[in-house]
GROMACS .gro file of C-alpha atoms in nm:
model
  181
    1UNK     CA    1  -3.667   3.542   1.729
    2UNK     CA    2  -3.516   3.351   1.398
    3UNK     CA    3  -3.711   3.350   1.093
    4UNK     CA    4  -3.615   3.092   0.844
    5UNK     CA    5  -3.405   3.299   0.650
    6UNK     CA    6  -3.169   3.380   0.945
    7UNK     CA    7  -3.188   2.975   1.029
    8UNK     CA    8  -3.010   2.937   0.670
    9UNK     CA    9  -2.803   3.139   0.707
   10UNK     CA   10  -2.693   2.996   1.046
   11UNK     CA   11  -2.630   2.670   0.915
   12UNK     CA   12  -2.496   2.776   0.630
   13UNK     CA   13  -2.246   2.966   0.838
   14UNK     CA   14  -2.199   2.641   1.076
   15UNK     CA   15  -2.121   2.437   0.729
   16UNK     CA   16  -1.884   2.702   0.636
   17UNK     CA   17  -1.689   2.681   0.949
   18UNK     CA   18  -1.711   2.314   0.937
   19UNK     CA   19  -1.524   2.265   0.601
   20UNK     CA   20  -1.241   2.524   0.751
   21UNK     CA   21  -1.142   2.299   1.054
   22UNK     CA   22  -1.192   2.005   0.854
   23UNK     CA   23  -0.930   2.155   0.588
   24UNK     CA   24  -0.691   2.257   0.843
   25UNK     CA   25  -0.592   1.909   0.964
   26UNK     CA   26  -0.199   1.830   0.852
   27UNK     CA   27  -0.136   1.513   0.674
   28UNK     CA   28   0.197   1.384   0.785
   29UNK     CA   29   0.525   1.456   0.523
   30UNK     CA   30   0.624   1.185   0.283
   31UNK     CA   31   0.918   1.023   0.367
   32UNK     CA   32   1.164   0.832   0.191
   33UNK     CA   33   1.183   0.455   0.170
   34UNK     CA   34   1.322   0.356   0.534
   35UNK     CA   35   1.681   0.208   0.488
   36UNK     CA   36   1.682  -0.170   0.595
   37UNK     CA   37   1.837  -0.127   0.923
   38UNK     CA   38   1.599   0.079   1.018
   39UNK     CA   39   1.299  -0.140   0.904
   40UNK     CA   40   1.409  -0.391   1.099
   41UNK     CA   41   1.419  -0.165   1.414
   42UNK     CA   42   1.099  -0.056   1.346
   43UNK     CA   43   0.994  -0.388   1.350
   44UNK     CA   44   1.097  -0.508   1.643
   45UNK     CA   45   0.844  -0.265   1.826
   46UNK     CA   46   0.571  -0.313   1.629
   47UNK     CA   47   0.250  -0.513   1.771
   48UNK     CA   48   0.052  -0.768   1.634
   49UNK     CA   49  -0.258  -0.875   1.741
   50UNK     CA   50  -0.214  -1.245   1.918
   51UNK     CA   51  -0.256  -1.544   1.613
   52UNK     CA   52  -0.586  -1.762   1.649
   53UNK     CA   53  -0.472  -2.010   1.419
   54UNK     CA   54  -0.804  -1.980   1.257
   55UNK     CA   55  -0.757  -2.000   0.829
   56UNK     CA   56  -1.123  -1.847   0.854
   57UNK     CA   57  -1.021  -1.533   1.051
   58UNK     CA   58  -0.729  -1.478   0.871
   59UNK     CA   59  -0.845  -1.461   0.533
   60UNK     CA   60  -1.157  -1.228   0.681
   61UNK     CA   61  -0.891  -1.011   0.826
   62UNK     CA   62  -0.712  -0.989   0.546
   63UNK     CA   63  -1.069  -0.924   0.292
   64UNK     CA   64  -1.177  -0.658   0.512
   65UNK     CA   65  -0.831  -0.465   0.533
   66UNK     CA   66  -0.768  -0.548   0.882
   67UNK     CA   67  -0.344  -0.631   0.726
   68UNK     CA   68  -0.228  -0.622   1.088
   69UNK     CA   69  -0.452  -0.875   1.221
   70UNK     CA   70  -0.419  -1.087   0.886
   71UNK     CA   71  -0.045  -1.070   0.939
   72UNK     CA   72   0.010  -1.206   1.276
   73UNK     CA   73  -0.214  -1.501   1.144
   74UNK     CA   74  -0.012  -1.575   0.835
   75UNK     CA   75   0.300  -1.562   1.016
   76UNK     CA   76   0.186  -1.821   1.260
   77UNK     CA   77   0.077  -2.026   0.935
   78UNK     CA   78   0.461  -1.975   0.792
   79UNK     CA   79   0.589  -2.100   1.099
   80UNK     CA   80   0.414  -2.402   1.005
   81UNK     CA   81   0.428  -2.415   0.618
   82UNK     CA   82   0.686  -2.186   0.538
   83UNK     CA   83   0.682  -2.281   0.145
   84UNK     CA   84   0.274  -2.200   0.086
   85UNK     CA   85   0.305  -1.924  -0.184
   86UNK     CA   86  -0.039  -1.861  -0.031
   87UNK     CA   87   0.068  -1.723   0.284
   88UNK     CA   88   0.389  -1.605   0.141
   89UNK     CA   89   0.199  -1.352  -0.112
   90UNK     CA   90  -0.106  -1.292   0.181
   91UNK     CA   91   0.218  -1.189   0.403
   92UNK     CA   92   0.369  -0.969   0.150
   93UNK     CA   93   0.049  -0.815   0.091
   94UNK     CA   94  -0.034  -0.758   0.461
   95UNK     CA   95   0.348  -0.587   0.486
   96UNK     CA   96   0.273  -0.376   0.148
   97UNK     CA   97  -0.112  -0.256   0.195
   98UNK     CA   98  -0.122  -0.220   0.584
   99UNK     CA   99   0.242   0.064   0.532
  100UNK     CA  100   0.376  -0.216   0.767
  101UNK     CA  101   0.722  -0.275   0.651
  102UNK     CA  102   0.805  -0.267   0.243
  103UNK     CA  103   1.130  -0.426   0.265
  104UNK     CA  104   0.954  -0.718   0.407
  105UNK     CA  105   0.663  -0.730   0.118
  106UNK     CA  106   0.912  -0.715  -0.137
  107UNK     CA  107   1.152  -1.024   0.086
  108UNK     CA  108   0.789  -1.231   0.085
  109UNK     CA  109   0.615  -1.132  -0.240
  110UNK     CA  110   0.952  -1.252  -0.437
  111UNK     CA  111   0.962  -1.570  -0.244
  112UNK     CA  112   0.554  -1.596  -0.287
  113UNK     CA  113   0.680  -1.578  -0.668
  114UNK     CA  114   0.977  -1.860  -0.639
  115UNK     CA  115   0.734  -2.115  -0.507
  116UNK     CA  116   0.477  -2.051  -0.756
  117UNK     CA  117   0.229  -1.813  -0.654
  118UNK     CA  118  -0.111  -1.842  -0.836
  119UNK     CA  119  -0.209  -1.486  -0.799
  120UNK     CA  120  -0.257  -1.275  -1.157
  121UNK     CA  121  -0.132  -0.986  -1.020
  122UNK     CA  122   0.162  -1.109  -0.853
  123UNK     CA  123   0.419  -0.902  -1.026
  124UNK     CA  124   0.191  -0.628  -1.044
  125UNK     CA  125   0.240  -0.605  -0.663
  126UNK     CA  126   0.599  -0.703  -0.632
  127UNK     CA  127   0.692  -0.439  -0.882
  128UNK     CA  128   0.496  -0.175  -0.636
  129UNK     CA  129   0.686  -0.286  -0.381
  130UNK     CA  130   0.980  -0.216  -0.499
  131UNK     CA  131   0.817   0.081  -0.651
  132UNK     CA  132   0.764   0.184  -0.294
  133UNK     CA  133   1.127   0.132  -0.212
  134UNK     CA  134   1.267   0.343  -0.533
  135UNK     CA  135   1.396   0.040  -0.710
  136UNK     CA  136   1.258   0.184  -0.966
  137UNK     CA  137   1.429  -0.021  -1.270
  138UNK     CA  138   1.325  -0.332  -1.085
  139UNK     CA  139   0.938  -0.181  -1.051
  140UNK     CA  140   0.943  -0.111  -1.388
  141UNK     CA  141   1.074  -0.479  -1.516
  142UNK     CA  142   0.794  -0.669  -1.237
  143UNK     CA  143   0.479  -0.435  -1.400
  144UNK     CA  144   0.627  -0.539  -1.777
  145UNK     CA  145   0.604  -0.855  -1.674
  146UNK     CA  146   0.289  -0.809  -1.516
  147UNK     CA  147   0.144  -0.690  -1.826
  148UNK     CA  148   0.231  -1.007  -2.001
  149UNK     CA  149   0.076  -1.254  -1.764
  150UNK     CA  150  -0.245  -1.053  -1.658
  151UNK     CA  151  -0.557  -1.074  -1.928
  152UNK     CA  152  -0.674  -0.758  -1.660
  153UNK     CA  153  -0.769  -0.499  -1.856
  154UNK     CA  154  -0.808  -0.227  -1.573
  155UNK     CA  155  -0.459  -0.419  -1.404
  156UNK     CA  156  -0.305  -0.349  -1.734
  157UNK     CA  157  -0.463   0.107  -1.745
  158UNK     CA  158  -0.301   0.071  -1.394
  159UNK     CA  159   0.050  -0.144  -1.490
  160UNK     CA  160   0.100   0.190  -1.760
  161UNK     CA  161   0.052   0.421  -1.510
  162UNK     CA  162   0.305   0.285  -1.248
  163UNK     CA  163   0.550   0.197  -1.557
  164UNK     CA  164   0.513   0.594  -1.642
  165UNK     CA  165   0.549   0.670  -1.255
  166UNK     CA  166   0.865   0.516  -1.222
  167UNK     CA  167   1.006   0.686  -1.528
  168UNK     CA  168   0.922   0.975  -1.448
  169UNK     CA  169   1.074   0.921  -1.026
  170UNK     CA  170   1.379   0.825  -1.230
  171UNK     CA  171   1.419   1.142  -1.402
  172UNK     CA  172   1.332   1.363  -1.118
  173UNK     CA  173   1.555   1.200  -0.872
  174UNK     CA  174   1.836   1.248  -1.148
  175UNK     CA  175   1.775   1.593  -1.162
  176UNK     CA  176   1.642   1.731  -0.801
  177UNK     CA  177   1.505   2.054  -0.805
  178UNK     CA  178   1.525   2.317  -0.483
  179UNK     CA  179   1.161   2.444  -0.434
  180UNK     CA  180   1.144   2.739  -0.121
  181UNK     CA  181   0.821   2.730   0.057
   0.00000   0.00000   0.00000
């Protein structure tokens, strides 16, 4: 028969071994930025949800985080209006949030910024892109630029941070270190 002390400690045992399977899933490694041949490889396989054509569902989709529904709908709208830094920065977005393809956010978030993208923290995200892609020089000029066009306060706490990021990639790339597991 349990008393309520040996029901604690039951679930406090069940908790216990809870938190141990939970802490023994494996995250996948990080990788390096995938070389541009092999983005576009990658891309060829990857599947989209089919395009409504509905501005309403794609700029839900693309609110709510759902980047690879969002994306199939703003490529259908480039086919269409393939100049609308609106759809150009959505699409680079889509490519850089959803871990889609970063090549391709930085190819539409720079041409998002060439036809006059309205977006404050346009170079913000361009220079994560290429961030992302260890163009680190090039991260590092996008957030200072950043800096100067966004009136963000928290945009700017998180601009410094990348900025110091990248420096710091820079000089750890330069000088690699062998680490034994």
């Amino acid at each position: 028969m349990f008393f309520p002390r040996n029901i604690r400690i039951v679930f406090l045992t069940f908790l216990l071994a809870c938190r141990f399977v939970i802490a023994q899933e494996t995250k996948p490694p990080i990788q390096q930025a995938p070389k541009p041949s092999s983005a576009k490889k990658k891309m060829s396989g990857l599947k989209l949800p089919p395009a409504t054509g509905d501005a309403g569902e794609a700029k839900d989709s693309y609110t709510f985080g759902n980047y690879r529904a969002a994306l199939s709908e703003y490529l259908a709208f480039l086919q269409k209006e393939p100049n609308n830094p609106t759809y150009l920065y959505r699409t680079g977005m889509c490519y850089l949030n959803g871990n889609i393809d970063f090549h391709q956010a930085e190819e539409y978030l720079q041409k998002s910024m060439e036809a006059g993208v309205q977006e404050k923290d346009a170079y913000f995200q361009l220079g994560r892109a290429q961030h992302l892609l260890y163009k680190f020089d090039d991260a590092i000029k996008n957030y200072e630029k950043g800096t100067e066009t966004a009136k963000n306060k928290e945009l700017d706490v998180r601009t410094r941070r990348n900025i110091e990021m990248c420096k710091n990639a820079k000089i750890l790339i330069k000088n690699p270190v062998n680490v034994t597991i």
